[in-house]
Structure formats: structure tokens, C-alpha cells
JSON list of C-alpha atoms in Angstrom, two decimals:
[
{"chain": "A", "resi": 59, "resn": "UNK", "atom": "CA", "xyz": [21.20, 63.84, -116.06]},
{"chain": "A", "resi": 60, "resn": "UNK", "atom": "CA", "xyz": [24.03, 64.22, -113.16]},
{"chain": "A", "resi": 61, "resn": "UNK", "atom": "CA", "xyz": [27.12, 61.18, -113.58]},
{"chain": "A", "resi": 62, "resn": "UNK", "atom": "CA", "xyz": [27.27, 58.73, -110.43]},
{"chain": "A", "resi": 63, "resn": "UNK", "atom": "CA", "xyz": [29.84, 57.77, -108.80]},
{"chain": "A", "resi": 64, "resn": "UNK", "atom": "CA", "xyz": [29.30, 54.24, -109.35]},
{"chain": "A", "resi": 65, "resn": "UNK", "atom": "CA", "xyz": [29.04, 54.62, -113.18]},
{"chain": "A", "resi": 66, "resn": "UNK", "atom": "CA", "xyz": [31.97, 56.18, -113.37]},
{"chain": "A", "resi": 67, "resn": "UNK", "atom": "CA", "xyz": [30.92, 59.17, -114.78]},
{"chain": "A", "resi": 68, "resn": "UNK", "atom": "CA", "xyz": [32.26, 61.71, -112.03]},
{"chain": "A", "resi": 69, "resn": "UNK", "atom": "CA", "xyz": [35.12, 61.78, -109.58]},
{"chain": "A", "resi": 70, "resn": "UNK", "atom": "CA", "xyz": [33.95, 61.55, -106.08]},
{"chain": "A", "resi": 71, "resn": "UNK", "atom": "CA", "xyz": [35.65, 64.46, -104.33]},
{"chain": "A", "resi": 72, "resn": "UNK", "atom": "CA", "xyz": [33.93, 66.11, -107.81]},
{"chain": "A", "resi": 73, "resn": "UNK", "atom": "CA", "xyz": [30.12, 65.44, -107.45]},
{"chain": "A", "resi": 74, "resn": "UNK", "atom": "CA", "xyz": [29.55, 67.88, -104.69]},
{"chain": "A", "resi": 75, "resn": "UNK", "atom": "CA", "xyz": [31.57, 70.50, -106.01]},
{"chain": "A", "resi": 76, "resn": "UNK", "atom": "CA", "xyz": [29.17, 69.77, -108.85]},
{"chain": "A", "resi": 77, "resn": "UNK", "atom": "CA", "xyz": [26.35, 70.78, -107.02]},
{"chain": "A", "resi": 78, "resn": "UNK", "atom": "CA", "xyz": [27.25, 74.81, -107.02]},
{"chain": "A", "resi": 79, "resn": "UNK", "atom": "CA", "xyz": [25.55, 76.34, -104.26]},
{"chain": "A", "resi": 80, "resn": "UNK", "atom": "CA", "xyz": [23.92, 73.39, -103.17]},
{"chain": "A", "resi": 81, "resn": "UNK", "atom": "CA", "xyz": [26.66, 71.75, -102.15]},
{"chain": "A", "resi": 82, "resn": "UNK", "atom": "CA", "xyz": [26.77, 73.20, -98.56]},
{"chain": "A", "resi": 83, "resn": "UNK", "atom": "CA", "xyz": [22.95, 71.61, -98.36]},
{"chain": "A", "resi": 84, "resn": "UNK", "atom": "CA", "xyz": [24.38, 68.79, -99.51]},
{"chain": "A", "resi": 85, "resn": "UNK", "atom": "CA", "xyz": [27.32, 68.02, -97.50]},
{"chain": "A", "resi": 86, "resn": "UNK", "atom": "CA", "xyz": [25.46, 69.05, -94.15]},
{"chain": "A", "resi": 87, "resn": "UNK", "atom": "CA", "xyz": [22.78, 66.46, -95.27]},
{"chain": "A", "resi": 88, "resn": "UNK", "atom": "CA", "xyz": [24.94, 63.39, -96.07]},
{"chain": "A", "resi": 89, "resn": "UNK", "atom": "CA", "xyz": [26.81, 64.24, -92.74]},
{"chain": "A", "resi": 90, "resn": "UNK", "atom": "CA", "xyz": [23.78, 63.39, -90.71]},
{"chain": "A", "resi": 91, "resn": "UNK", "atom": "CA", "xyz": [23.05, 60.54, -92.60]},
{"chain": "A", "resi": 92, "resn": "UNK", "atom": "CA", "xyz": [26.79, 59.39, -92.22]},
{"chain": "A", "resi": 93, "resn": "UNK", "atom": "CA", "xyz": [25.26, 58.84, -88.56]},
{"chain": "A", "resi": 94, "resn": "UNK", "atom": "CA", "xyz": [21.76, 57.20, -89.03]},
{"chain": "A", "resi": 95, "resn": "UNK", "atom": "CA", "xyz": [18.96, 57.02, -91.17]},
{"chain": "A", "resi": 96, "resn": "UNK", "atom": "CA", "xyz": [16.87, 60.03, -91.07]},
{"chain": "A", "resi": 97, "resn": "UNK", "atom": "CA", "xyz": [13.66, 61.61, -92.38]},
{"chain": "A", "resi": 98, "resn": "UNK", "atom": "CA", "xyz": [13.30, 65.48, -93.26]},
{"chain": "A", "resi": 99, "resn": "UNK", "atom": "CA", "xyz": [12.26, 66.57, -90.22]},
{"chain": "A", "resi": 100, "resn": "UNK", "atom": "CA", "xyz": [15.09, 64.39, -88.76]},
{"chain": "A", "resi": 101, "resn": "UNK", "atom": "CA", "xyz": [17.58, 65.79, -91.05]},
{"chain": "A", "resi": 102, "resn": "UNK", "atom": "CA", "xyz": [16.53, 69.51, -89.97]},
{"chain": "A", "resi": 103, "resn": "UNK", "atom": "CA", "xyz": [16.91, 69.10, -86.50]},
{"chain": "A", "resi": 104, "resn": "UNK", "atom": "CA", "xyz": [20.16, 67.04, -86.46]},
{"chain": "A", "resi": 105, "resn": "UNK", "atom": "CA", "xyz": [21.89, 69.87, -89.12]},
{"chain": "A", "resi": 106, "resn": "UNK", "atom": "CA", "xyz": [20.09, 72.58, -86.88]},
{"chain": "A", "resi": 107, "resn": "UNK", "atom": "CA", "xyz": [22.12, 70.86, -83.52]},
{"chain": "A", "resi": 108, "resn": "UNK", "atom": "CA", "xyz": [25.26, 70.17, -85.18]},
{"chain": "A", "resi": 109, "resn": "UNK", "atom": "CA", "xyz": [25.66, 72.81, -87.50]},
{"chain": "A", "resi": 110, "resn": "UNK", "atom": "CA", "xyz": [23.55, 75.75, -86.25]},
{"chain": "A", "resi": 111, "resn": "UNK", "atom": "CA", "xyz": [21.66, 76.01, -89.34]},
{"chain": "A", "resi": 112, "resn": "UNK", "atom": "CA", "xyz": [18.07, 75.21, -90.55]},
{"chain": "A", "resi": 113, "resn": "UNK", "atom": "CA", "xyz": [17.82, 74.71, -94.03]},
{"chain": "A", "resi": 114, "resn": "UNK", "atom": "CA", "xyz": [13.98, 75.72, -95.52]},
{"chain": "A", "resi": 115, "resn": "UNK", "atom": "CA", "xyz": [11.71, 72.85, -96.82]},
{"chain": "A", "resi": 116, "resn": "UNK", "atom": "CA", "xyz": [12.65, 73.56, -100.18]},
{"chain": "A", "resi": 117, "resn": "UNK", "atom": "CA", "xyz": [16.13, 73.31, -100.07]},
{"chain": "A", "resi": 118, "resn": "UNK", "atom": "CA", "xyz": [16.42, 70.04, -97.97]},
{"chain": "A", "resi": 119, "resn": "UNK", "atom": "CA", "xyz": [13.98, 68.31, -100.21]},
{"chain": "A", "resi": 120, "resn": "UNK", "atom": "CA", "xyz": [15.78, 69.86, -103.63]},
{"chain": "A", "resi": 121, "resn": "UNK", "atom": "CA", "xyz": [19.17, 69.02, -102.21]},
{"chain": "A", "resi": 122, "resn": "UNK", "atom": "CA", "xyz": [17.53, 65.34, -101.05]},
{"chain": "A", "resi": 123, "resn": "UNK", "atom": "CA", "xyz": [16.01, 64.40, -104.52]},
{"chain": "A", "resi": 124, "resn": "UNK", "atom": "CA", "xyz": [19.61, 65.73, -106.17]},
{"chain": "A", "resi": 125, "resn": "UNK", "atom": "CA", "xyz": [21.08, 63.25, -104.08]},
{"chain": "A", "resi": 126, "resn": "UNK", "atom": "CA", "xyz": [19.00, 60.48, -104.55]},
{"chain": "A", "resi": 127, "resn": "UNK", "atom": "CA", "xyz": [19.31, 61.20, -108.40]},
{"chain": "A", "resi": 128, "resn": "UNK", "atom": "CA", "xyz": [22.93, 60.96, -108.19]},
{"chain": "A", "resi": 129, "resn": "UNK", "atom": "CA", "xyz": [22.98, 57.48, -106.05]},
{"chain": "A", "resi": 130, "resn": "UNK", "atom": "CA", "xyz": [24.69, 58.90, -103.13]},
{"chain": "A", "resi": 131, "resn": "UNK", "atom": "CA", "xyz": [21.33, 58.41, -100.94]},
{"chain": "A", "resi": 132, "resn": "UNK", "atom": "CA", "xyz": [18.58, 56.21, -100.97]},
{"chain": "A", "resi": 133, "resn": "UNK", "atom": "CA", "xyz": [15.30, 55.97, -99.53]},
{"chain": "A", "resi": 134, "resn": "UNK", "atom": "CA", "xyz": [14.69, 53.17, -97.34]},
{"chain": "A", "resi": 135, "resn": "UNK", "atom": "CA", "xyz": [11.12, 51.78, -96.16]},
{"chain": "A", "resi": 136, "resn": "UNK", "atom": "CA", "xyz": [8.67, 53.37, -93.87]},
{"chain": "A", "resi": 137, "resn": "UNK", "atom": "CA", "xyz": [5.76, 52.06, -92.09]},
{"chain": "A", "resi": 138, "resn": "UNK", "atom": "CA", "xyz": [3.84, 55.75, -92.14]},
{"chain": "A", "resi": 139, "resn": "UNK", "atom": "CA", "xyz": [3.94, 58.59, -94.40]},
{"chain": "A", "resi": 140, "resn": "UNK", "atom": "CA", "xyz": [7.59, 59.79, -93.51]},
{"chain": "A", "resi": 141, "resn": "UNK", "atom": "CA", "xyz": [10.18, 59.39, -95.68]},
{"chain": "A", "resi": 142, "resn": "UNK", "atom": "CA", "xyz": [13.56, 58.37, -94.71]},
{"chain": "A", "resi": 143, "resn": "UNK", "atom": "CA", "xyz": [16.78, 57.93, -95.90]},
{"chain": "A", "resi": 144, "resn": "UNK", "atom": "CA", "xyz": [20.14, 56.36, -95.47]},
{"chain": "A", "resi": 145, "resn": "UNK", "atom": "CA", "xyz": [23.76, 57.28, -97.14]},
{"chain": "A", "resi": 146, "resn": "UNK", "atom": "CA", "xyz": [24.81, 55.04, -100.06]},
{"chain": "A", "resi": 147, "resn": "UNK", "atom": "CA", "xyz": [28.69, 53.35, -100.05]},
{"chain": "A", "resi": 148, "resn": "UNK", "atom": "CA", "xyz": [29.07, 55.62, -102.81]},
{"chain": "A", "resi": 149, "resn": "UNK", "atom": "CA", "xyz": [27.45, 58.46, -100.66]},
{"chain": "A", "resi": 150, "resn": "UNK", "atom": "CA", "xyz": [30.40, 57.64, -98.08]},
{"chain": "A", "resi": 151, "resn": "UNK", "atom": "CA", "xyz": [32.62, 57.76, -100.62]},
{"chain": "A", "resi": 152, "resn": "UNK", "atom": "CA", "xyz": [31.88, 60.72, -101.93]},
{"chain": "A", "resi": 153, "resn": "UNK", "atom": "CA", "xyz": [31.09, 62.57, -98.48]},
{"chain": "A", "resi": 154, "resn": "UNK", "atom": "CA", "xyz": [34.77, 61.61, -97.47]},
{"chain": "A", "resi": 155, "resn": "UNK", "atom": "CA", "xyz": [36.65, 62.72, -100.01]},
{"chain": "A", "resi": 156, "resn": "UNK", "atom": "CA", "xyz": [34.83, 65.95, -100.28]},
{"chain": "A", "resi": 157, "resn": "UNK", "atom": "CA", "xyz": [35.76, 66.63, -96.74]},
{"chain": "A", "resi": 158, "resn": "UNK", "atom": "CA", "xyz": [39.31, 65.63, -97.29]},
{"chain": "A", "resi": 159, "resn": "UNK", "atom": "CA", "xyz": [39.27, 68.59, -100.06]},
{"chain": "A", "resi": 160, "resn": "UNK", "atom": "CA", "xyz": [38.13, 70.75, -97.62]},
{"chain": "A", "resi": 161, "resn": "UNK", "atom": "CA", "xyz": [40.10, 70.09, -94.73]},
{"chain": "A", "resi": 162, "resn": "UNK", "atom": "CA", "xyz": [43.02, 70.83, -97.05]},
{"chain": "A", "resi": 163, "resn": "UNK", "atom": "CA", "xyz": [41.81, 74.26, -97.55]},
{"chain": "A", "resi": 164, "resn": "UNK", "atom": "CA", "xyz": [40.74, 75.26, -94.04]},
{"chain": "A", "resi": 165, "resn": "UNK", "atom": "CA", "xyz": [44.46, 73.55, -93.35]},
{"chain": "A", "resi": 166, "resn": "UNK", "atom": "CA", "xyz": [45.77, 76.12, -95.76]},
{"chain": "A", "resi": 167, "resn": "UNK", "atom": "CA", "xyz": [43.48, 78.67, -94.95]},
{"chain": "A", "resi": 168, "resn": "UNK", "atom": "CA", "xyz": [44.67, 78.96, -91.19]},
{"chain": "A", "resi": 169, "resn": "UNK", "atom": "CA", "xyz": [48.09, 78.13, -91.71]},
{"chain": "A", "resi": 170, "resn": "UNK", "atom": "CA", "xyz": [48.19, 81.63, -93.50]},
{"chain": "A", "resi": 171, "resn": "UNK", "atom": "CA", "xyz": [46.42, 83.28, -90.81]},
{"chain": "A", "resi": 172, "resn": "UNK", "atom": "CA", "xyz": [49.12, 81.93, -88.30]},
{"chain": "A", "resi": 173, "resn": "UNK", "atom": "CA", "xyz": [51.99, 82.86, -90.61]},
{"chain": "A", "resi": 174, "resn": "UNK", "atom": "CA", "xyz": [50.52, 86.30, -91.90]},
{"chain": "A", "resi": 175, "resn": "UNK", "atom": "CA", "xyz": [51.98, 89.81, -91.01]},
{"chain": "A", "resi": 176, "resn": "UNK", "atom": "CA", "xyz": [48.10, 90.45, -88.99]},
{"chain": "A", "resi": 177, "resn": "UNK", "atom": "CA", "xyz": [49.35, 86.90, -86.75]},
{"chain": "A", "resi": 178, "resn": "UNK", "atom": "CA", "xyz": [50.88, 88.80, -84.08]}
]
């Protein structure tokens, strides 16, 4: 079983990296839910307008029990048969310093373009 955060098992800019290939699902997921609490279908739509992708039914709900697993989401009661969720303080934490990482390297990343011999 996958460290938390909170136990101090993992570092926080860490756990996504963690997740391989399903850390783009991932990060697009607890970036909606840095906004509200969302269900699936929620979640689909809201990564689908701000991202311009639609992740399948089987990778949402993988990369949505993953999370849950690893404390950085939580499920939070419904009144039908939907399922939503909400982002964790250690969700937050995690979600923030993983972007941090990655700002860094689109940073670096187009400060090579600009400064490369192709630049002019």
C-alpha cells in the first residue's frame, strides 16, 4: 500500500510523480477539485472545459480510488447514487507542490527555447 502524505511516508511534490502514467489523470483531477466538490461526471466535464481532454470511465475512477487510497481525496456525502468528492489539506498540499515542480520545468523548458540557436 501507497505512503500518505500525512503519515509521513512520502514527500508531497513525490506522491504524484509516484503515480507513473497516472499522474497526468491525477493532477487534472485534483485541479478541479481544488475548485469544488465534484462527482465523475462532474470531474469529466470540468477537465474536458479546462483542459481539452476527456479521460475514459476507467481511468477517472482508477485514478479517483488511487487518490482516495492515498488520502489526498475524500468522498463526501450524497443524497442519490452519485458519488462526489472533495480535495483533502493534504490533497492541496500535494497538488501545489507538484505544480511548483512543474512550473520549474516548463520555466526551464521555454527559457531554452528563447535562448536556443532555432530562437530567432
Amino acid at each position: 500500500m501507497a505512503r500518505s502524505p500525512q503519515s509521513g511516508g512520502d514527500e508531497p511534490s513525490e506522491v504524484l510523480a509516484g503515480f507513473g502514467r497516472y499522474a497526468g489523470p491525477a493532477t487534472l483531477i485534483l485541479s478541479s477539485l481544488a475548485e469544488s466538490t465534484k462527482h465523475g461526471y462532474a470531474l469529466t466535464k470540468d477537465i474536458e472545459t479546462f483542459a481539452g481532454i476527456r479521460l475514459a470511465p476507467g481511468t477517472l475512477y482508477e485514478a479517483l480510488a488511487r487518490l482516495e487510497r492515498q488520502g489526498l481525496i475524500e468522498p463526501v456525502p450524497s443524497s442519490d447514487r452519485r458519488r462526489p468528492y472533495r480535495l483533502t489539506a493534504a490533497g492541496a498540499t500535494t497538488l501545489r507542490a507538484h505544480l511548483n515542480a512543474q512550473r520549474r520545468i516548463v520555466d526551464v523548458g521555454l527559457g531554452r527555447l528563447a535562448a536556443g540557436p532555432e530562437a530567432a
